[in-house]
Coordinates of N, CA and C in Angstrom, one line a residue:
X829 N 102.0 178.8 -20.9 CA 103.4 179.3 -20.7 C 104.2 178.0 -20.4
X830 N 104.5 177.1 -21.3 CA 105.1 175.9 -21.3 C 106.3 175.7 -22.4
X831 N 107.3 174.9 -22.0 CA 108.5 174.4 -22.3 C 109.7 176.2 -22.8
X832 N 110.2 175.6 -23.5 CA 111.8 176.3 -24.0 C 111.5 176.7 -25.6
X833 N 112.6 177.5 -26.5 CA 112.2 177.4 -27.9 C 112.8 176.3 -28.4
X834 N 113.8 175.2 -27.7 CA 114.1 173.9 -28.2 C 113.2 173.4 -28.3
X835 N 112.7 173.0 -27.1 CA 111.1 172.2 -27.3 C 110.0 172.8 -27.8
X836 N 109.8 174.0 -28.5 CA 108.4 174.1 -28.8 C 109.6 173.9 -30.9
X837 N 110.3 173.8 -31.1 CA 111.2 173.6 -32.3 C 110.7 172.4 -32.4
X838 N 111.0 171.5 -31.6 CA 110.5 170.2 -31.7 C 109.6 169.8 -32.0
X839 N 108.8 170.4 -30.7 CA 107.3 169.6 -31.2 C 106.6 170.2 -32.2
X840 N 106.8 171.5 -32.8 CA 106.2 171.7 -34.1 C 106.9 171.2 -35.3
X841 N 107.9 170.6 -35.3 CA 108.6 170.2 -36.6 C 108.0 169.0 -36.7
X842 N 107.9 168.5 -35.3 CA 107.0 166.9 -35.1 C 105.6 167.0 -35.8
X843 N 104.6 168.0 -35.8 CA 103.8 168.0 -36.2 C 103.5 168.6 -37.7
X844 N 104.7 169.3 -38.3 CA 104.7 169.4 -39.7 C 105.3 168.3 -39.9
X845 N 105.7 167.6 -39.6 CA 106.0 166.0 -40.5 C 104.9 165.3 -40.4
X846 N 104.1 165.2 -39.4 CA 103.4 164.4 -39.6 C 101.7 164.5 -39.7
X847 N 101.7 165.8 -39.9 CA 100.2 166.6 -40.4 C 99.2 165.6 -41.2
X848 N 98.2 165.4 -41.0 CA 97.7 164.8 -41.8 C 96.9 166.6 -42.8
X849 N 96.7 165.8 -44.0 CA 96.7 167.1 -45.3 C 95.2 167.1 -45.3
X850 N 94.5 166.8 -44.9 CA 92.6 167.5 -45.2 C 92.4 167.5 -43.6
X851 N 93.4 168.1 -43.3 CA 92.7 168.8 -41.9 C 93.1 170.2 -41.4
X852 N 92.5 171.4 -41.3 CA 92.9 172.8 -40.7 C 93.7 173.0 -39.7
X853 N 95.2 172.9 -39.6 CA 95.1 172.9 -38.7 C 96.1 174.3 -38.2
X854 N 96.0 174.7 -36.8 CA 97.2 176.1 -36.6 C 97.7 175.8 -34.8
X855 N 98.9 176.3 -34.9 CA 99.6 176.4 -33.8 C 99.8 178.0 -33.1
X856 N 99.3 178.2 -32.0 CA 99.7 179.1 -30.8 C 100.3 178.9 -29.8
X857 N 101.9 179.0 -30.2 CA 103.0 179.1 -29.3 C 103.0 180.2 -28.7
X858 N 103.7 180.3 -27.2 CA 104.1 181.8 -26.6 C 104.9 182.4 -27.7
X859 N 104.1 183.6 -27.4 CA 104.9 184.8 -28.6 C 106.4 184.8 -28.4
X860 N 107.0 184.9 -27.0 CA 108.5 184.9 -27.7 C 109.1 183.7 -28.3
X861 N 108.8 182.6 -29.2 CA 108.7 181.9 -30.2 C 108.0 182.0 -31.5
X862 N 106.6 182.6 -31.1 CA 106.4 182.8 -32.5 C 106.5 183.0 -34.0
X863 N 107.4 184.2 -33.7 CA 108.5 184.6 -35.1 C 109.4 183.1 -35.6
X864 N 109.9 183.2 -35.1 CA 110.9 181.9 -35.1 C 109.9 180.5 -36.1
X865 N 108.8 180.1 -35.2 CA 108.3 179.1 -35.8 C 107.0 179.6 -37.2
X866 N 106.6 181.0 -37.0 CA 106.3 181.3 -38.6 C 107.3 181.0 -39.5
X867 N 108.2 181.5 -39.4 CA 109.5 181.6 -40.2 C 109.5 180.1 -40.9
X868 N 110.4 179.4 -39.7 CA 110.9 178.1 -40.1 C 109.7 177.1 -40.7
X869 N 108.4 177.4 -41.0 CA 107.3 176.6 -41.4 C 106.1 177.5 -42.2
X870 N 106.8 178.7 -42.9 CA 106.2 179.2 -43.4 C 105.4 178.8 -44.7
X871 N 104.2 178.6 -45.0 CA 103.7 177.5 -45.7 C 103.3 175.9 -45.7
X872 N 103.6 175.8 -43.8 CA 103.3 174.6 -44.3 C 102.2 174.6 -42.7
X873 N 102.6 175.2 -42.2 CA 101.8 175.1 -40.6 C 101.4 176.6 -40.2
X874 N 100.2 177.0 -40.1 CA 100.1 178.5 -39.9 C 100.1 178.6 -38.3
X875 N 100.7 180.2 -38.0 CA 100.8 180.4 -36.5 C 100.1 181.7 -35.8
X876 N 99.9 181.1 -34.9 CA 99.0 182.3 -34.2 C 99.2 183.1 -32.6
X877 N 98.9 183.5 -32.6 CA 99.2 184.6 -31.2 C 98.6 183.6 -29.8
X878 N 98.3 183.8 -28.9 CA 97.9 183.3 -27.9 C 96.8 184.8 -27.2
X879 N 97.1 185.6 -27.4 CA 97.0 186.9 -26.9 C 96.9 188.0 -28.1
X880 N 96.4 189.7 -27.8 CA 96.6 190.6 -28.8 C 95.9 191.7 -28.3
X881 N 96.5 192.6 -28.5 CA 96.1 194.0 -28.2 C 94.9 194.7 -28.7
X882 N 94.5 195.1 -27.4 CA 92.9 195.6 -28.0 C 93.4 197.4 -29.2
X883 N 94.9 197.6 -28.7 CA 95.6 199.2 -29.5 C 95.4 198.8 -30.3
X884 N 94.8 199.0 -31.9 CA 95.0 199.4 -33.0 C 96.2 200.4 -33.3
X885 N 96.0 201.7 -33.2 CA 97.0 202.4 -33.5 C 98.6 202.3 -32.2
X886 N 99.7 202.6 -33.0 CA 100.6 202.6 -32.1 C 100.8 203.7 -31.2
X887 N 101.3 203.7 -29.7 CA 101.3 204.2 -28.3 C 101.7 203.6 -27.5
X888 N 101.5 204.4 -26.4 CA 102.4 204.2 -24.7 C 102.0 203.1 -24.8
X889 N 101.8 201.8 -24.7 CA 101.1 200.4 -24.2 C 102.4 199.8 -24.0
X890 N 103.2 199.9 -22.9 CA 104.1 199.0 -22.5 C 103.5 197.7 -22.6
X891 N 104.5 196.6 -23.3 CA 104.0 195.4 -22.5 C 103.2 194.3 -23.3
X892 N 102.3 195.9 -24.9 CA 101.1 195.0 -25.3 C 101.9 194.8 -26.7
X893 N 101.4 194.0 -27.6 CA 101.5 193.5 -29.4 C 100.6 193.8 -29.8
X894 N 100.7 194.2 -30.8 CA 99.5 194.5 -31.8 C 99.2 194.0 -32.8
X895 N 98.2 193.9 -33.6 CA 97.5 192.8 -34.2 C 98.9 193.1 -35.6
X896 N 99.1 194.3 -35.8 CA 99.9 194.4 -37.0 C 101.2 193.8 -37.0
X897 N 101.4 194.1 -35.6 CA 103.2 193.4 -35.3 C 103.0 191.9 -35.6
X898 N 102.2 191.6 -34.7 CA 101.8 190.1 -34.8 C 101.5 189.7 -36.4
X899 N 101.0 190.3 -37.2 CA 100.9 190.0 -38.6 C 102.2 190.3 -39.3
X900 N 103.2 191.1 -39.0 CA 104.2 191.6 -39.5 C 105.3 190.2 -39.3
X901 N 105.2 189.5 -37.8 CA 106.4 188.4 -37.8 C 106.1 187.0 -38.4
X902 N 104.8 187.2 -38.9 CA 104.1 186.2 -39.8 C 102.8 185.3 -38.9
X903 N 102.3 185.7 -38.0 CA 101.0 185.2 -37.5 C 100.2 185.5 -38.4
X904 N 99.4 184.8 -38.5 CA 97.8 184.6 -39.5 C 96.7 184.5 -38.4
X905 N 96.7 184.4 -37.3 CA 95.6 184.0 -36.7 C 96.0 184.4 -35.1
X906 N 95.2 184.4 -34.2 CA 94.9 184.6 -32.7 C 94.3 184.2 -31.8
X907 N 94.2 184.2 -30.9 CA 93.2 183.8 -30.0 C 92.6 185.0 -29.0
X908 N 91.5 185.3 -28.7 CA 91.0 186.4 -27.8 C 90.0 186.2 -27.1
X909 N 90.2 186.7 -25.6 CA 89.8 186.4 -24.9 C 89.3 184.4 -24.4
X910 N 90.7 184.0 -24.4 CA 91.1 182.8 -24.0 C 90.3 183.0 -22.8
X911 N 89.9 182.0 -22.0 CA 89.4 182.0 -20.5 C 90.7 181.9 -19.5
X912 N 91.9 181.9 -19.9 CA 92.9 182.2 -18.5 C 92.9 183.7 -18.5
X913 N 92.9 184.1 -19.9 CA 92.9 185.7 -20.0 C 92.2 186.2 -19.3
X914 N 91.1 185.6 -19.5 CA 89.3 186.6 -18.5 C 89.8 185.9 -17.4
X915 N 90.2 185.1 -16.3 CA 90.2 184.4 -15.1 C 91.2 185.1 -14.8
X916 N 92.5 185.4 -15.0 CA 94.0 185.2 -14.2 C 93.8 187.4 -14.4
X917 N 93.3 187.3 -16.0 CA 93.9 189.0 -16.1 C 92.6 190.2 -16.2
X918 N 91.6 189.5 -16.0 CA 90.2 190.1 -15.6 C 89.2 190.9 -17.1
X919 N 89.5 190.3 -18.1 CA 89.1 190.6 -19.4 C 87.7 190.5 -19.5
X920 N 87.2 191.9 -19.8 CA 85.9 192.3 -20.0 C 85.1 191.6 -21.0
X921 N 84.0 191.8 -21.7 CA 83.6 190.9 -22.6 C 83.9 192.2 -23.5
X922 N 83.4 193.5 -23.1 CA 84.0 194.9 -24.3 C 85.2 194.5 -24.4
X923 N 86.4 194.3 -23.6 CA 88.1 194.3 -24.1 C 88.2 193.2 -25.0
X924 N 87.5 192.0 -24.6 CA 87.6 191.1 -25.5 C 87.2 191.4 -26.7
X925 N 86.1 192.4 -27.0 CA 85.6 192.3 -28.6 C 86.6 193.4 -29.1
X926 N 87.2 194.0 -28.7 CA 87.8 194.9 -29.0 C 89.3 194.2 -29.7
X927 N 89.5 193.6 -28.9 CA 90.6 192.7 -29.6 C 90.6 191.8 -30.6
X928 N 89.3 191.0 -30.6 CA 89.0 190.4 -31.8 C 88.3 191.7 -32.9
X929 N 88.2 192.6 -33.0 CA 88.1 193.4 -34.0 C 89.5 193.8 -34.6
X930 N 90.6 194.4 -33.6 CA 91.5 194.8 -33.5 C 92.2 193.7 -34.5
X931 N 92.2 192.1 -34.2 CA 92.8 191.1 -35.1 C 92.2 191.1 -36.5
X932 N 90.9 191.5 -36.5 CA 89.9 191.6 -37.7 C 90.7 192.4 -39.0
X933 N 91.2 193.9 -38.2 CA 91.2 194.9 -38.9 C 92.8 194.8 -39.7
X934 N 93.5 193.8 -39.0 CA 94.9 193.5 -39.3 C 94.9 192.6 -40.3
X935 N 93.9 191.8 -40.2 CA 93.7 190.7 -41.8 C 94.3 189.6 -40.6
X936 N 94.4 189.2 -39.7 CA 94.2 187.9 -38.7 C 92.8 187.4 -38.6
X937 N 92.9 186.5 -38.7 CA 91.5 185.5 -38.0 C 91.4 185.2 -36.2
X938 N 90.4 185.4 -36.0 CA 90.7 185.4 -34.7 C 89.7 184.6 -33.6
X939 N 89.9 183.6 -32.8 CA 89.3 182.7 -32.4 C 88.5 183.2 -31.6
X940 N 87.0 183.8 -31.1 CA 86.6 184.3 -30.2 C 86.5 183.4 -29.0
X941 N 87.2 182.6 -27.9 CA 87.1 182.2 -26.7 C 85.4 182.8 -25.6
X942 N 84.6 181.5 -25.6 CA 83.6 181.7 -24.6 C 83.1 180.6 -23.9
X943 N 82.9 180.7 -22.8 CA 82.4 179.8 -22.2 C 81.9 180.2 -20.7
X944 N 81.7 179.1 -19.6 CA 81.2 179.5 -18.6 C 81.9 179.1 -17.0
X945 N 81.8 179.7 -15.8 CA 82.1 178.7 -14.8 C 81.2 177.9 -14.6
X946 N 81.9 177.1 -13.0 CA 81.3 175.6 -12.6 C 80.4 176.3 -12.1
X947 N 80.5 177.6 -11.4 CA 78.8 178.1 -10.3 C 78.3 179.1 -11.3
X948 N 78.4 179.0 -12.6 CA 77.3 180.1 -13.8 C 76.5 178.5 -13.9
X949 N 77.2 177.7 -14.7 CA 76.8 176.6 -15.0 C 75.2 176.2 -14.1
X950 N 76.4 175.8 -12.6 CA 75.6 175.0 -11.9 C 74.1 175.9 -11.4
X951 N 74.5 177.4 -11.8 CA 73.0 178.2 -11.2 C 72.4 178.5 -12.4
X952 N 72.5 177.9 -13.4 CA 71.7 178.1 -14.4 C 72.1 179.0 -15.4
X953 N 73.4 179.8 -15.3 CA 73.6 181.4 -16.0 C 74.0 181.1 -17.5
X954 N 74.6 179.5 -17.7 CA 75.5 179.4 -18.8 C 74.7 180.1 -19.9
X955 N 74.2 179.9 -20.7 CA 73.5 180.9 -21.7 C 73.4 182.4 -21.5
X956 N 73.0 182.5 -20.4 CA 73.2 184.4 -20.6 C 74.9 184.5 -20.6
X957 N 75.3 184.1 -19.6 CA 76.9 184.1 -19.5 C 77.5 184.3 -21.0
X958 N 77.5 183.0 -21.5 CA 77.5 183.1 -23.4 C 77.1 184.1 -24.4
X959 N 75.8 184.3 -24.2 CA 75.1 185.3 -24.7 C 75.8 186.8 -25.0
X960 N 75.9 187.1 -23.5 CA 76.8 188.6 -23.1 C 78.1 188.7 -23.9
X961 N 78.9 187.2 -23.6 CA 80.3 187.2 -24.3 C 80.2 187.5 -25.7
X962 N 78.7 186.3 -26.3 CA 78.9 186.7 -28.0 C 78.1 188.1 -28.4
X963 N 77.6 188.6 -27.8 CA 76.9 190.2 -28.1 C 77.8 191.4 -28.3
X964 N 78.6 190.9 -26.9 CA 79.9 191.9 -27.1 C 80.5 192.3 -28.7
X965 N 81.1 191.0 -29.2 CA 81.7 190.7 -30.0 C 80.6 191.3 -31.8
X966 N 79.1 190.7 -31.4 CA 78.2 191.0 -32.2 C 77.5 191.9 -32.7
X967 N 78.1 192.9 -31.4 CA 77.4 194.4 -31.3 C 78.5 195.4 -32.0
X968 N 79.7 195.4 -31.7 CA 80.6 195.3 -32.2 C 81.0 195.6 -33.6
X969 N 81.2 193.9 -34.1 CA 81.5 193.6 -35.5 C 80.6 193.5 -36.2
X970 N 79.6 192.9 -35.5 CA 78.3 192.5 -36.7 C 78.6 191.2 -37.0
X971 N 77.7 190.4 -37.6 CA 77.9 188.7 -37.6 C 78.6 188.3 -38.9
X972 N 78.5 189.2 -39.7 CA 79.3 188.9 -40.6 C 81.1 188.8 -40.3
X973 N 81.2 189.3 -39.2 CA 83.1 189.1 -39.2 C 82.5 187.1 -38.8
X974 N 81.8 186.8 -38.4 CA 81.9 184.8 -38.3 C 81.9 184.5 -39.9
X975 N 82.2 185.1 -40.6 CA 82.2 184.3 -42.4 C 83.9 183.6 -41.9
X976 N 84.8 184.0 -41.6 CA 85.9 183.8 -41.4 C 86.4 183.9 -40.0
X977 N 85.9 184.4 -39.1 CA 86.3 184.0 -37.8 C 85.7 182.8 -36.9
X978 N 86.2 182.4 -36.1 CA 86.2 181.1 -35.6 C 85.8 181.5 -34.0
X979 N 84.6 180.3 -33.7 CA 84.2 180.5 -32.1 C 84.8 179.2 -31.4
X980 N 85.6 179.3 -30.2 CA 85.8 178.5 -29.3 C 85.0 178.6 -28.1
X981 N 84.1 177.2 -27.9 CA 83.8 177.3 -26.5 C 84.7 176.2 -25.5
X982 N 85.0 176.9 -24.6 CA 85.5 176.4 -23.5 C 85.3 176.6 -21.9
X983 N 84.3 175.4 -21.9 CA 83.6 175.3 -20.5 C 84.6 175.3 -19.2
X984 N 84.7 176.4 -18.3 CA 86.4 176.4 -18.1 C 85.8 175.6 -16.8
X985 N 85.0 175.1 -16.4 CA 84.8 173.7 -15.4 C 84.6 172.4 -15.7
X986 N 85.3 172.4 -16.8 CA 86.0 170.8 -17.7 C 87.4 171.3 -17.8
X987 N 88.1 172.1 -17.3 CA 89.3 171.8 -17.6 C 90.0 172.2 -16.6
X988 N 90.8 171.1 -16.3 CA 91.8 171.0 -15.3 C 90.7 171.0 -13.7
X989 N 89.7 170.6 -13.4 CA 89.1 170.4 -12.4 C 88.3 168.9 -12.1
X990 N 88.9 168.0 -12.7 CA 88.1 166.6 -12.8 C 87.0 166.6 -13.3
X991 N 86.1 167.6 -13.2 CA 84.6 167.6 -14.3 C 85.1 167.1 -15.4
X992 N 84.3 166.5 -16.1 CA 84.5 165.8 -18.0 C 83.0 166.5 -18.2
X993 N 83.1 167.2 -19.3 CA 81.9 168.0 -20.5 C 81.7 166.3 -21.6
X994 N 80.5 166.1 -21.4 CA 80.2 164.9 -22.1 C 79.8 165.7 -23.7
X995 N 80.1 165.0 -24.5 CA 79.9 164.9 -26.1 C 78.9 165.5 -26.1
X996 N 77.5 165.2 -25.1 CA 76.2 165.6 -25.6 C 75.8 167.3 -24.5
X997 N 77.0 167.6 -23.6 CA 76.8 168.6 -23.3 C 77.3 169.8 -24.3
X998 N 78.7 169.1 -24.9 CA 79.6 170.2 -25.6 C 78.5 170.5 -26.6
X999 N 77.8 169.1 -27.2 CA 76.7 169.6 -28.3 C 75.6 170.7 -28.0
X1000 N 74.8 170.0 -27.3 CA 74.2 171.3 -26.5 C 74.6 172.9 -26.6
X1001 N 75.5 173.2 -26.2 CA 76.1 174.5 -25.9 C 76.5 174.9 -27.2
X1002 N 77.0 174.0 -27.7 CA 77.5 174.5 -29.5 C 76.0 174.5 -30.0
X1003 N 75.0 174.1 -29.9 CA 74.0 174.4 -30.7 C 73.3 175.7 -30.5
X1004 N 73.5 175.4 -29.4 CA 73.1 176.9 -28.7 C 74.0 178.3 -28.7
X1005 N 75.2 178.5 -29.5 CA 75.7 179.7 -30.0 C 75.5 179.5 -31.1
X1006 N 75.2 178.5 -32.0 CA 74.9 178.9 -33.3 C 73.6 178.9 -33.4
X1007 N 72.4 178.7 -32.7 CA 70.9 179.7 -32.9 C 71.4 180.6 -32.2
X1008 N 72.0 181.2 -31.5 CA 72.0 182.4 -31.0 C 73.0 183.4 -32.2
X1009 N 73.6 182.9 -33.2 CA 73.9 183.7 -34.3 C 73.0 184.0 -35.1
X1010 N 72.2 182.9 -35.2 CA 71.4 182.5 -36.1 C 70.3 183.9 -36.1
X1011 N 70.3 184.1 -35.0 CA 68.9 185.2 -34.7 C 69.7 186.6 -35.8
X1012 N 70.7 186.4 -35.9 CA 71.4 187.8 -36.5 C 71.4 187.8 -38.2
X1013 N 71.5 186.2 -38.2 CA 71.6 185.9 -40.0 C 71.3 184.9 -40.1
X1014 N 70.9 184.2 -41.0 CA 69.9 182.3 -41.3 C 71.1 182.3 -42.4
X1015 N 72.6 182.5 -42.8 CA 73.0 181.6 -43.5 C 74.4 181.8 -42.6
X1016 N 75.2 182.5 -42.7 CA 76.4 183.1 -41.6 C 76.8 182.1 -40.6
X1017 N 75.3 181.8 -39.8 CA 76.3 181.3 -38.8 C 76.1 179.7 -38.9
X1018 N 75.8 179.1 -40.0 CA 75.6 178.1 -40.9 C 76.9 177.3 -41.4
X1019 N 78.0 178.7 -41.4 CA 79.3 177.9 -42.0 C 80.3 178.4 -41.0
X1020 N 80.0 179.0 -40.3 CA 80.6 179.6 -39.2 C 81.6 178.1 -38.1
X1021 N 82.8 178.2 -38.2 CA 83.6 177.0 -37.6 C 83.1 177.5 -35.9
X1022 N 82.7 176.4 -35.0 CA 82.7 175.9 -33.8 C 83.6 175.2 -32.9
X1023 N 84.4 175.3 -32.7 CA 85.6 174.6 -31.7 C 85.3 174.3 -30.3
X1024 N 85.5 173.0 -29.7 CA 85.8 172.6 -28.5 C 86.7 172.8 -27.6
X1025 N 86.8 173.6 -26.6 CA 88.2 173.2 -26.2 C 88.3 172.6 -24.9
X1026 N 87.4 171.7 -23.9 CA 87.2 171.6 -22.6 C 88.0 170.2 -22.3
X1027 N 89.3 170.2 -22.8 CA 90.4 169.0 -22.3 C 89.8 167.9 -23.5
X1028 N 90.0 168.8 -24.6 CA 89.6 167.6 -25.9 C 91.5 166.6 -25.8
X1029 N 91.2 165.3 -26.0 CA 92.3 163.9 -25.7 C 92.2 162.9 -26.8
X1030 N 93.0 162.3 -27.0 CA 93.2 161.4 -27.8 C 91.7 160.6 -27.5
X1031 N 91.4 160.0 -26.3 CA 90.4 158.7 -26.2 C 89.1 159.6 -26.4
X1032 N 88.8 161.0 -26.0 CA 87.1 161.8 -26.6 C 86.8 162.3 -28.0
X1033 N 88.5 162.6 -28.4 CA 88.1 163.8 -29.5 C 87.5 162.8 -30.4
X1034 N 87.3 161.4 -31.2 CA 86.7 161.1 -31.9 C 85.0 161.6 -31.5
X1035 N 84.2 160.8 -30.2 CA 83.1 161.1 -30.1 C 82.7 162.9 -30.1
X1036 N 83.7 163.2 -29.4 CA 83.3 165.2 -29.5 C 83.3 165.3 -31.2
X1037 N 83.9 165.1 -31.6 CA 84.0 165.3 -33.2 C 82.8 164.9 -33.7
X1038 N 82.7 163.5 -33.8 CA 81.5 163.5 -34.6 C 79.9 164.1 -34.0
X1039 N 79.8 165.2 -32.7 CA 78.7 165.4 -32.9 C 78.4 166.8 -33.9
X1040 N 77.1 167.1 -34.9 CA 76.5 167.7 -35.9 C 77.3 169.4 -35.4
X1041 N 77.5 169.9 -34.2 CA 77.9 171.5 -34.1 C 79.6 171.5 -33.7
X1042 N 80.0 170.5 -33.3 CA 81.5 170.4 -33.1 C 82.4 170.5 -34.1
X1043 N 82.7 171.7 -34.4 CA 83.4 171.4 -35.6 C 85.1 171.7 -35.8
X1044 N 85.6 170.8 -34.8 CA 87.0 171.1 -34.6 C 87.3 170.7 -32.9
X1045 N 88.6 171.3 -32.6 CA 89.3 171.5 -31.4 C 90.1 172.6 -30.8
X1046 N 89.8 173.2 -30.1 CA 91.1 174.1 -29.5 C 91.4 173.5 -28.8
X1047 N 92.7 172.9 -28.8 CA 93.5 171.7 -27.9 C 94.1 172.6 -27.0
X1048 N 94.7 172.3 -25.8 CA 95.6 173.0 -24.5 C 96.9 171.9 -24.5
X1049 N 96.5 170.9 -23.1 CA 97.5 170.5 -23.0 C 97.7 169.0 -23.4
X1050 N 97.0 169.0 -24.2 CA 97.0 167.9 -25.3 C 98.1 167.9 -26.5
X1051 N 98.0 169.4 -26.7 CA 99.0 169.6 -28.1 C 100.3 169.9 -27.9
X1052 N 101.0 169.7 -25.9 CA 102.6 169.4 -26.2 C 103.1 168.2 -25.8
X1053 N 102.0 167.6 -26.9 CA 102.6 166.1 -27.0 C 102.3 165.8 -28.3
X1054 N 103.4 165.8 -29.4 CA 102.9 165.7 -30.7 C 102.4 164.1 -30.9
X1055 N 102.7 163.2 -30.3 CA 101.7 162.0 -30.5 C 100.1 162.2 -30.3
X1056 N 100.4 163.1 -29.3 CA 98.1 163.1 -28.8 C 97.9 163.9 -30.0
X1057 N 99.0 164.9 -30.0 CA 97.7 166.0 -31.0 C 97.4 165.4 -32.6
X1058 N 98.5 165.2 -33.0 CA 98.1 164.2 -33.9 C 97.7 163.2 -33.8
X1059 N 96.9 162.5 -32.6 CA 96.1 161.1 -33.0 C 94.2 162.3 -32.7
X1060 N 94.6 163.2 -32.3 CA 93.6 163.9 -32.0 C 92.9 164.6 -33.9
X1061 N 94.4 165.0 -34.2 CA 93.8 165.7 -35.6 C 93.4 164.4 -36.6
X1062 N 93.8 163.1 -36.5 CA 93.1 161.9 -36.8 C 92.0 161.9 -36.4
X1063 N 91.5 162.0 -35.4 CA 90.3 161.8 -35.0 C 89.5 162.7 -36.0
X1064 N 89.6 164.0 -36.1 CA 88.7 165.0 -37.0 C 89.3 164.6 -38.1
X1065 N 90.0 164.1 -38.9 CA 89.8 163.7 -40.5 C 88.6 162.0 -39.9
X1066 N 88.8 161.7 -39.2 CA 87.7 160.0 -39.4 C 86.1 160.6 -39.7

């Protein structure tokens, strides 16, 4: 929940000028800008929700969007079950899959957000912790919705608490949700995109990048600065 629609005008126009072209990349502005910046960059920068309603059909849900509306003002993509989502608004690992279905079913792609705390971590849980989040989702959709949807992990005790997730931990953990798809299918979760998001920066994202299961970034507060994020989306073309 940062800046104005002057400033978020800005710094996405900043980064459709200066995109580098073999690299993936999408922006998730606060929804009440969204429309606005589909619109004005339609075709050249895809945009996505931050958030999304587990409603499929329309009803009483003061308050919520739905994957259709969201597809309706020109989003292509989403994020579910972010970790401020599960921390600040108490999001289930069921509500979460339910929403990334919900994005599924609208023709969105949708990032599944997982990761762990600093005392799962530190008492050993991180893997079941993971596990649970991606089963949700697995039990659910089935592994086949990962041909096109995208996993973020984001160790939420690398961000914003002085802990640094080293290159060879993020690797670790990314290897370890993709054997854990793996148990479901031996080719699926093979092409299946992997994202970083634990305070990826201009000076790490080269080494996070080049290790073998990293395959990308979900940037935070990196990306309202159109210089970092593009020397960052540099970094994944090198």
């Amino acid at each position: 929940m940062h800046g104005s629609r002057a400033m978020a005008c800005e710094l996405v126009d900043a980064i459709v000028r200066d995109q580098p072209q073999d690299v993936d990349l999408a922006v998730f502005p606060p929804l009440a800008y969204a429309a606005e910046l589909a619109a004005r960059h339609a075709g050249a920068l895809p945009v996505g929700a931050q958030d999304v309603s587990a409603h499929a059909e329309p009803g009483a849900y003061t308050g919520e969007v739905s994957a259709t509306m969201l597809a309706d003002i020109g989003c292509t993509w989403t994020l579910a079950g972010h970790s401020e989502r599960r921390r600040y608004h108490g999001e289930s690992n069921a509500l979460v899959a339910q929403k990334f279905a919900a994005a599924l079913a609208a023709g969105l792609t949708p990032i599944l957000c997982v990761g762990e705390t600093l005392d799962e971590r530190k008492s050993g849980r991180a893997e079941a912790v993971l596990t649970a989040q991606l089963d949700a989702v697995l039990d659910l959709c089935g592994v086949d919705c990962f041909k096109e949807a995208v996993i973020g992990y984001e160790p939420t005790w690398a961000i914003g608490t002085g802990h640094t997730a080293t290159p060879e931990q993020a690797q670790q953990v990314h290897a370890f949700i993709r054997s854990h798809l793996l148990q479901r299918d031996d080719k699926i979760p093979l092409m299946t995109r992997i994202v970083y998001g634990g305070s990826v920066k201009p000076a790490n994202a080269a080494e996070l990048f080049a290790q073998p299961d990293v395959d990308g970034g979900l940037i935070g507060g990196a990306a309202l600065v159109a210089a970092d994020f593009l020397a960052i989306c540099a970094a994944a073309r090198a």
